[in-house]
Coordinates of C-alpha atoms in Angstrom, one line a residue:
M193 CA 7.1 -43.9 73.8
R194 CA 6.0 -47.3 72.7
R195 CA 3.3 -49.3 74.5
G196 CA 4.6 -51.3 77.3
E197 CA 7.7 -49.2 77.9
K198 CA 8.2 -47.6 81.3
P199 CA 8.9 -43.9 81.3
V200 CA 12.3 -42.9 82.6
N201 CA 13.6 -39.6 83.9
I202 CA 17.3 -39.9 84.5
I203 CA 19.2 -36.7 84.9
V204 CA 22.8 -36.8 83.5
T205 CA 25.0 -34.0 84.7
E206 CA 28.2 -35.3 83.1
P207 CA 28.6 -33.1 80.0
I208 CA 28.5 -34.7 76.5
Q209 CA 29.7 -33.3 73.2
V210 CA 27.0 -33.3 70.4
E211 CA 28.5 -34.5 67.1
A212 CA 25.6 -34.4 64.5
L213 CA 22.0 -33.7 63.9
D214 CA 19.3 -36.1 62.5
L215 CA 16.3 -35.1 60.4
D216 CA 14.1 -34.9 63.5
A217 CA 16.5 -32.1 64.7
Q218 CA 17.8 -34.3 67.5
G219 CA 21.4 -33.8 68.5
I220 CA 23.4 -37.0 68.2
A221 CA 26.1 -37.8 70.8
R222 CA 28.0 -40.9 71.7
L223 CA 29.2 -42.2 75.1
A224 CA 32.7 -43.4 75.5
P225 CA 32.7 -47.2 74.8
N226 CA 32.8 -49.5 77.8
E227 CA 35.2 -52.5 78.0
E228 CA 32.9 -54.9 76.3
E229 CA 32.1 -52.6 73.4
I230 CA 35.9 -52.0 72.9
I231 CA 36.5 -55.8 72.8
Q232 CA 33.7 -56.2 70.2
G233 CA 35.0 -53.3 68.2
Q234 CA 31.9 -51.2 68.8
G235 CA 31.5 -47.5 69.5
G236 CA 29.8 -46.2 72.6
K237 CA 26.1 -46.0 73.1
V238 CA 24.3 -43.3 71.0
I239 CA 22.2 -40.6 72.7
F240 CA 19.6 -38.7 70.7
I241 CA 19.1 -35.4 72.5
Q242 CA 16.0 -33.2 71.7
G243 CA 17.0 -29.5 71.6
A244 CA 20.8 -30.1 71.2
L245 CA 22.8 -29.0 68.2
P246 CA 26.2 -30.1 66.8
T247 CA 29.3 -28.7 68.5
E248 CA 27.4 -28.1 71.7
R249 CA 28.3 -29.4 75.1
V250 CA 25.2 -30.2 77.1
T251 CA 23.8 -32.1 80.1
Y252 CA 20.6 -34.0 79.5
V253 CA 17.6 -36.0 80.8
I254 CA 17.1 -39.5 79.5
T255 CA 13.5 -40.1 78.6
R256 CA 13.8 -43.5 76.9
D257 CA 16.5 -46.0 77.5
K258 CA 17.3 -48.9 75.2
A259 CA 20.3 -51.3 75.0
R260 CA 21.9 -49.6 72.0
F261 CA 20.6 -46.0 72.2
S262 CA 18.8 -43.6 74.5
K263 CA 16.4 -40.8 73.8
A264 CA 16.9 -37.6 75.9
K265 CA 16.1 -33.9 76.1
V266 CA 18.5 -31.0 76.9
L267 CA 18.9 -30.1 80.5
D268 CA 21.5 -27.3 80.2
I269 CA 23.5 -26.0 77.2
L270 CA 27.1 -25.4 78.5
K271 CA 28.5 -24.3 75.1
P272 CA 25.9 -23.1 72.6
A273 CA 26.5 -23.6 68.8
V274 CA 27.2 -20.4 66.8
F275 CA 24.2 -21.4 64.5
R276 CA 21.7 -21.7 67.4
A277 CA 18.6 -19.5 66.9
E278 CA 16.0 -18.3 69.3
P279 CA 12.7 -20.2 68.6
K280 CA 10.0 -17.8 67.6
C281 CA 7.0 -20.0 68.4
K282 CA 5.8 -20.4 72.0
A283 CA 4.8 -24.0 71.3
F284 CA 8.3 -25.0 70.1
G285 CA 9.4 -28.2 71.8
V286 CA 5.8 -29.4 72.3
C287 CA 4.2 -29.0 68.9
G288 CA 5.7 -31.6 66.5
G289 CA 5.4 -29.4 63.4
C290 CA 8.6 -27.2 63.4
T291 CA 11.4 -29.1 65.0
M292 CA 14.2 -26.9 63.6
Q293 CA 13.3 -23.5 64.9
H294 CA 16.4 -23.5 67.2
L295 CA 18.6 -23.8 64.1
D296 CA 19.6 -20.8 62.0
I297 CA 17.7 -20.9 58.7
R298 CA 21.0 -21.0 56.7
A299 CA 22.1 -24.0 58.7
Q300 CA 18.7 -25.7 58.0
V301 CA 19.2 -25.2 54.3
A302 CA 22.8 -26.5 54.4
M303 CA 21.6 -29.6 56.4
K304 CA 18.9 -30.4 53.9
Q305 CA 21.3 -30.0 51.0
R306 CA 23.7 -32.5 52.8
V307 CA 20.8 -35.0 53.3
L308 CA 20.1 -34.9 49.6
E309 CA 23.7 -35.3 48.5
D310 CA 24.3 -38.1 51.0
D311 CA 21.3 -40.0 49.9
L312 CA 22.3 -39.7 46.3
Q313 CA 25.8 -40.9 47.1
H314 CA 24.9 -43.7 49.4
I315 CA 21.7 -45.0 47.9
A316 CA 22.1 -44.2 44.2
K317 CA 25.9 -44.2 44.1
V318 CA 25.6 -41.1 41.9
K319 CA 26.9 -37.5 42.2
P320 CA 25.2 -34.7 40.2
L321 CA 27.3 -33.0 37.6
E322 CA 26.0 -29.7 39.0
I323 CA 24.6 -28.8 42.5
L324 CA 21.8 -26.4 42.0
R325 CA 21.7 -23.3 44.3
P326 CA 19.3 -24.0 47.1
M327 CA 16.0 -22.2 46.7
G328 CA 14.5 -20.3 49.7
G329 CA 11.8 -17.9 50.5
P330 CA 9.6 -16.7 53.4
T331 CA 10.5 -18.4 56.6
W332 CA 7.4 -17.4 58.6
E333 CA 3.7 -17.1 57.8
Y334 CA 4.3 -19.2 54.7
R335 CA 1.9 -22.1 55.2
H336 CA -1.4 -21.5 53.3
R337 CA -2.9 -25.0 53.9
A338 CA -3.1 -26.8 57.2
R339 CA -5.2 -29.5 58.9
L340 CA -5.8 -28.8 62.6
S341 CA -7.0 -31.4 65.0
V342 CA -9.7 -30.7 67.5
V343 CA -9.8 -32.5 70.8
N344 CA -12.2 -32.0 73.7
R345 CA -10.0 -33.1 76.5
S346 CA -10.2 -29.9 78.5
I347 CA -13.9 -29.6 79.3
K348 CA -13.1 -29.0 83.0
K349 CA -11.0 -26.0 82.0
G350 CA -13.8 -24.8 79.7
T351 CA -12.0 -25.1 76.4
V352 CA -10.9 -27.4 73.6
L353 CA -7.5 -27.8 72.0
I354 CA -7.2 -26.9 68.4
G355 CA -3.8 -27.3 66.7
F356 CA -1.1 -29.7 65.5
H357 CA -0.1 -32.9 67.2
E358 CA 2.7 -32.9 69.7
G359 CA 5.9 -34.6 68.5
K360 CA 5.3 -38.2 67.7
S361 CA 2.2 -38.2 69.8
A362 CA -1.6 -38.6 69.5
Y363 CA -2.0 -35.6 71.8
V364 CA -2.8 -32.1 70.4
A365 CA -0.5 -29.3 71.4
D366 CA -1.9 -26.5 73.5
M367 CA -1.3 -23.6 71.1
T368 CA -3.0 -20.3 70.7
A369 CA -0.8 -19.1 67.8
C370 CA 1.3 -20.5 65.0
E371 CA 4.1 -18.6 63.5
I372 CA 4.2 -20.4 60.1
L373 CA 0.5 -19.7 59.4
P374 CA -0.5 -16.4 57.9
K375 CA -1.0 -14.0 60.9
H376 CA -4.7 -13.6 60.3
V377 CA -5.1 -17.4 60.5
S378 CA -2.9 -17.7 63.5
D379 CA -5.0 -15.0 65.2
L380 CA -8.1 -17.2 64.6
L381 CA -6.9 -20.1 66.8
P382 CA -8.2 -18.7 70.1
E383 CA -11.5 -17.6 68.4
L384 CA -11.9 -21.1 66.9
R385 CA -11.7 -22.6 70.4
K386 CA -14.5 -20.4 71.6
L387 CA -16.6 -21.2 68.5
V388 CA -16.3 -25.0 68.8
M389 CA -16.9 -24.9 72.6
G390 CA -20.3 -23.2 71.8
L391 CA -21.5 -25.8 69.3
S392 CA -23.8 -28.7 70.3
I393 CA -21.5 -31.2 68.5
V394 CA -18.3 -30.1 70.4
D395 CA -17.4 -33.8 70.8
R396 CA -18.1 -34.7 67.2
M397 CA -16.0 -32.1 65.3
P398 CA -12.5 -33.7 65.2
Q399 CA -10.8 -31.6 62.5
I400 CA -10.7 -28.2 60.8
E401 CA -8.9 -27.8 57.5
I402 CA -7.6 -24.4 56.5
A403 CA -6.9 -23.2 53.0
V404 CA -5.8 -19.6 52.2
G405 CA -6.1 -18.3 48.6
E406 CA -5.0 -15.2 47.0
P407 CA -7.3 -12.1 46.9
E408 CA -10.2 -12.5 44.5
D409 CA -9.2 -9.3 42.7
P410 CA -6.0 -7.5 43.8
N411 CA -7.1 -4.4 41.9
D412 CA -10.4 -4.1 43.7
P413 CA -9.9 -2.7 47.3
S414 CA -13.1 -4.5 48.4
K415 CA -11.7 -7.8 47.2
S416 CA -8.0 -7.4 48.0
K417 CA -7.8 -9.5 51.1
P418 CA -6.7 -13.2 51.0
V419 CA -9.6 -15.6 50.8
T420 CA -9.6 -18.0 53.8
A421 CA -11.6 -21.2 53.8
L422 CA -12.3 -23.3 56.8
V423 CA -13.6 -26.9 56.4
F424 CA -15.3 -28.2 59.5
R425 CA -15.4 -32.0 59.8
N426 CA -18.9 -32.4 61.4
L427 CA -19.6 -36.0 62.3
L428 CA -23.2 -35.1 63.4
P429 CA -25.7 -32.7 61.8
L430 CA -25.6 -29.1 62.9
T431 CA -28.5 -27.6 64.8
P432 CA -30.0 -24.3 63.6
E433 CA -28.2 -22.6 66.5
D434 CA -24.9 -24.2 65.4
E435 CA -25.5 -23.0 61.9
Q436 CA -26.2 -19.4 63.0
Q437 CA -23.0 -19.4 65.1
L438 CA -21.0 -20.5 62.1
R439 CA -22.5 -17.7 60.0
D440 CA -21.8 -15.1 62.6
F441 CA -18.2 -16.3 62.9
A442 CA -17.8 -16.1 59.1
D443 CA -19.2 -12.6 59.0
E444 CA -17.1 -11.4 61.9
H445 CA -13.8 -12.9 60.7
Q446 CA -14.4 -12.7 56.9
V447 CA -13.9 -16.4 56.3
W448 CA -15.6 -18.9 54.0
I449 CA -17.0 -21.9 55.9
W450 CA -17.3 -25.3 54.3
L451 CA -18.6 -28.5 55.9
Q452 CA -17.5 -32.2 55.6
P453 CA -20.1 -34.5 57.1
K454 CA -18.6 -37.8 55.7
G455 CA -15.9 -38.6 53.2
I456 CA -13.9 -36.1 51.1
E457 CA -16.5 -36.2 48.4
T458 CA -19.0 -34.5 50.8
V459 CA -17.0 -31.3 51.2
T460 CA -19.4 -28.4 50.3
P461 CA -19.5 -24.7 50.9
F462 CA -21.8 -23.7 53.7
Y463 CA -21.6 -19.9 54.2
P464 CA -21.3 -17.9 52.1
E465 CA -22.6 -20.2 49.4
T466 CA -20.2 -19.0 46.7
G467 CA -16.7 -17.6 46.7
K468 CA -13.4 -17.8 44.8
L469 CA -10.4 -19.7 46.2
C470 CA -7.3 -19.6 43.9
Y471 CA -3.6 -19.0 43.6
R472 CA -1.7 -17.4 40.7
L473 CA 1.4 -17.9 38.7
P474 CA 1.9 -14.4 37.2
E475 CA 5.0 -15.3 35.2
F476 CA 2.8 -17.6 33.1
E477 CA -0.5 -15.6 33.4
I478 CA -2.1 -18.6 35.1
E479 CA -4.9 -18.4 37.7
M480 CA -5.6 -21.7 39.5
P481 CA -9.0 -22.1 41.2
F482 CA -9.1 -24.9 43.8
K483 CA -11.2 -26.4 46.5
P484 CA -10.0 -26.2 50.1
T485 CA -9.3 -29.9 50.2
D486 CA -7.6 -30.1 46.8
F487 CA -3.9 -30.9 47.0
T488 CA -1.9 -27.7 46.4
Q489 CA 1.5 -26.5 47.5
V490 CA 1.2 -24.9 51.0
N491 CA 3.8 -22.2 50.2
H492 CA 2.5 -20.0 47.4
M493 CA 5.7 -17.9 47.1
M494 CA 8.0 -20.9 46.9
N495 CA 5.6 -22.7 44.5
R496 CA 6.0 -19.8 42.0
A497 CA 9.8 -20.1 42.2
L498 CA 9.6 -23.9 42.0
V499 CA 7.4 -23.9 38.8
S500 CA 9.6 -21.2 37.2
R501 CA 12.8 -23.2 37.8
A502 CA 11.4 -26.5 36.8
I503 CA 10.1 -25.2 33.5
R504 CA 13.4 -23.3 32.8
L505 CA 15.4 -26.5 33.5
L506 CA 13.2 -28.5 31.3
E507 CA 14.3 -26.3 28.4
V508 CA 11.0 -26.6 26.6
E509 CA 10.8 -25.6 22.9
S510 CA 7.6 -24.3 21.2
S511 CA 7.5 -27.4 19.0
D512 CA 7.8 -29.9 22.0
R513 CA 5.3 -32.3 23.3
V514 CA 5.6 -32.6 27.0
L515 CA 4.3 -35.1 29.6
D516 CA 3.5 -33.9 33.2
L517 CA 3.2 -37.0 35.4
F518 CA 1.4 -36.8 38.8
C519 CA 0.0 -33.5 37.5
G520 CA -2.6 -32.8 40.2
I521 CA -4.8 -29.8 39.3
G522 CA -2.3 -28.7 36.7
N523 CA 0.3 -26.8 38.7
F524 CA 3.0 -27.5 36.2
T525 CA 0.9 -28.6 33.2
L526 CA -0.7 -25.2 32.5
P527 CA 2.4 -23.1 32.7
L528 CA 4.1 -25.7 30.4
A529 CA 1.3 -25.2 28.0
R530 CA 2.4 -21.6 27.6
K531 CA 5.8 -22.8 26.3
A532 CA 5.2 -26.1 24.5
Q533 CA 3.1 -27.1 21.5
Q534 CA 1.2 -29.8 23.4
V535 CA 1.2 -31.0 27.0
L536 CA -0.4 -34.2 28.4
G537 CA -1.0 -34.2 32.2
I538 CA -1.5 -37.6 33.8
E539 CA -3.0 -38.0 37.3
G540 CA -4.2 -41.0 39.3
L541 CA -7.2 -39.3 41.0
E542 CA -10.4 -38.6 39.0
T543 CA -11.3 -35.6 41.1
L544 CA -8.0 -33.9 40.4
T545 CA -8.2 -34.8 36.7
N546 CA -11.6 -33.1 36.5
R547 CA -10.2 -30.1 38.4
A548 CA -7.3 -29.9 36.0
N549 CA -9.5 -29.9 33.0
A550 CA -11.6 -27.1 34.5
N551 CA -8.5 -25.1 35.2
A552 CA -7.3 -25.5 31.6
E553 CA -10.7 -24.1 30.4
H554 CA -10.5 -21.3 32.9
N555 CA -7.1 -20.2 31.5
G556 CA -8.0 -20.7 27.8
L557 CA -5.6 -23.6 27.4
A558 CA -8.0 -26.4 26.5
K559 CA -6.5 -26.7 23.0
Q560 CA -2.8 -26.9 24.1
V561 CA -3.3 -29.3 27.0
S562 CA -5.1 -32.5 27.8
F563 CA -5.5 -34.6 30.9
M564 CA -6.0 -38.3 31.5
Q565 CA -6.5 -40.5 34.6
S566 CA -4.0 -43.3 35.1
D567 CA -2.6 -45.3 38.0
L568 CA 1.1 -44.1 37.9
F569 CA 2.1 -46.8 40.5
E570 CA 1.1 -49.5 38.0
V571 CA 3.1 -48.6 34.9
T572 CA 4.6 -50.8 32.2
P573 CA 6.5 -50.1 28.9
E574 CA 3.1 -50.6 27.2
T575 CA 1.6 -47.9 29.4
I576 CA 4.3 -45.5 28.4
A577 CA 3.7 -46.4 24.8
S578 CA 0.0 -45.5 25.2
W579 CA 1.0 -42.0 26.3
G580 CA 2.8 -41.4 23.1
K581 CA 6.3 -40.0 22.5
A582 CA 7.4 -36.9 24.3
E583 CA 10.9 -35.4 24.3
R584 CA 10.5 -33.9 27.8
W585 CA 8.9 -35.2 31.0
L586 CA 8.2 -33.5 34.3
M587 CA 7.5 -35.7 37.3
D588 CA 6.2 -34.6 40.7
P589 CA 5.3 -37.8 42.6
P590 CA 4.2 -38.1 46.2
R591 CA 6.5 -39.4 48.9
E592 CA 6.4 -42.9 47.4
G593 CA 8.3 -41.7 44.4
A594 CA 8.0 -43.0 40.8
L595 CA 9.5 -46.5 41.0
E596 CA 7.4 -48.3 38.4
I597 CA 7.8 -45.5 35.9
C598 CA 11.6 -45.7 36.3
R599 CA 11.6 -49.4 36.0
S600 CA 9.6 -49.2 32.8
L601 CA 12.1 -46.6 31.4
A602 CA 14.9 -49.1 32.2
Q603 CA 13.0 -51.8 30.2
L604 CA 12.6 -49.4 27.3
Q605 CA 16.3 -48.8 27.4
L606 CA 16.9 -52.5 27.0
M607 CA 14.5 -52.5 24.1
K608 CA 16.3 -49.5 22.5
S609 CA 13.0 -47.8 22.3
D610 CA 12.6 -44.2 21.0
L611 CA 10.0 -43.5 23.7
L612 CA 12.6 -42.5 26.2
P613 CA 12.4 -38.8 26.9
K614 CA 15.6 -36.8 26.3
R615 CA 15.2 -34.8 29.5
I616 CA 13.3 -35.4 32.7
V617 CA 12.8 -32.9 35.5
Y618 CA 11.9 -34.8 38.7
V619 CA 10.4 -32.8 41.6
S620 CA 10.7 -34.8 44.9
C621 CA 9.4 -34.5 48.4
N622 CA 11.4 -37.5 49.7
P623 CA 15.1 -37.6 49.1
K624 CA 15.3 -41.4 49.8
T625 CA 12.8 -42.4 47.2
L626 CA 14.3 -39.9 44.8
A627 CA 17.7 -41.5 45.3
R628 CA 16.2 -45.0 44.8
D629 CA 14.7 -43.8 41.5
V630 CA 18.0 -42.1 40.5
E631 CA 19.8 -45.4 40.9
I632 CA 17.5 -47.0 38.3
L633 CA 17.5 -44.0 35.9
C634 CA 21.3 -43.6 35.9
H635 CA 22.4 -47.3 36.2
E636 CA 19.7 -49.0 34.1
A637 CA 17.8 -46.5 32.0
G638 CA 20.7 -44.7 30.4
Y639 CA 20.3 -41.3 32.0
I640 CA 22.9 -38.8 33.5
L641 CA 22.0 -36.9 36.6
S642 CA 22.9 -33.4 35.2
S643 CA 21.9 -31.4 38.3
A644 CA 20.1 -31.5 41.7
G645 CA 19.4 -29.3 44.6
I646 CA 16.9 -28.5 47.4
V647 CA 13.9 -26.3 47.6
N648 CA 13.2 -25.1 51.1
M649 CA 9.5 -25.3 50.8
F650 CA 8.9 -26.0 54.5
P651 CA 11.3 -23.9 56.6
H652 CA 11.9 -25.1 60.2
T653 CA 10.7 -28.6 59.4
S654 CA 12.6 -31.8 58.5
H655 CA 10.8 -31.9 55.1
V656 CA 13.3 -32.0 52.2
E657 CA 11.9 -30.9 48.9
S658 CA 14.3 -31.2 45.9
M659 CA 14.6 -31.1 42.2
A660 CA 16.7 -33.3 39.9
V661 CA 17.4 -33.0 36.1
F662 CA 18.2 -36.1 34.0
D663 CA 19.5 -36.2 30.4
L664 CA 19.5 -39.2 28.2
A665 CA 23.1 -40.3 27.5
K666 CA 24.1 -39.5 23.9
S667 CA 25.0 -43.0 23.2
H668 CA 21.4 -44.0 23.3

């Protein structure tokens, strides 16, 4: 609710039919138009109903009332949808993290595919020549990275709250388990409450970041458990008693504790002093060490499938030179180096570029791959020329997309440049910015959208990950 708005709590017992679902998993219904709306040629008022699904008849409680729409939550479901599912998480409806748990996973995938296709059609005015089969994987216990908020608002109850934020709220959900975290991490939530409550800086530890890596050595029984790192954001120095409590916690629960007293550059291991946090891509014989605050995909199993499909779709030949833009720590770059003659990975952050170089050394690929730091949101045709010619590109931008890169490719098309790659595989985490970039690539830069489809990287959430393949038109 926005500041200045008065809360409402209007119970509506007149049933309404739910027609659609938005990406926040709110059912969309519409009231019958009144006389004035009919005269003006308008439809009736739209009601967004939390907890309702398409085809359902429901009663509801209005929680926010505006002139053109209302926000509401379900009161009673009179006719449930056939694709309704029983939410697994006890915090569902309060925690803002997994808004689609009440929707069958197959329906979630279909909805995300429709979102992608609709955005491509309405924003880019393009339809892929082929719709790729949706990619799916584990639907629970899949999230290997998470940032938990810590709030000390329950001192009178003798506890703190540690978890994700409530839906569109600054408040932290009261949760003692999380079904999308690995079980051993979920089980730590109540124990973390006890730990933080016992620290002298209970009011000055606002965040705990979690990163789960693969076992240090799957073939060694003593090192065959996943490595779990916890980064405590400590705004004040720890006392000797605090430090001992953290060590005891690490020993008891077999976790690796890191501290972050200031900015991200201050993240350092605390106890034990050394360890090994990594994920692996067995198909390409790649092991990727990372720090707990490095950007990595949260879903390790789906990341393996994503990398495999992307490289397969790129159709890399052993004689090719390939560019990997927004390369991060080398998630696609190093597997590509197993297939291509030479790969250049380009990343905007120096810390990630350094990490990528170290990973290339770690995997014996320093001769086949190189990395450079460059601002990929400030790109011109001259910038692309400085990268050198490459027949194939892979792009994995953040939510902002790759606007300036696509605009520069359009300029190169006007110049009849031979720097245009023949094939681009674009991995996207935002279908709207993807569609915006598709419009430029297909209508200005001379590319055909050969295929596109979704990757269900984040089940039960509204996040839409997708992949698109572009081929340079033969007339170029």
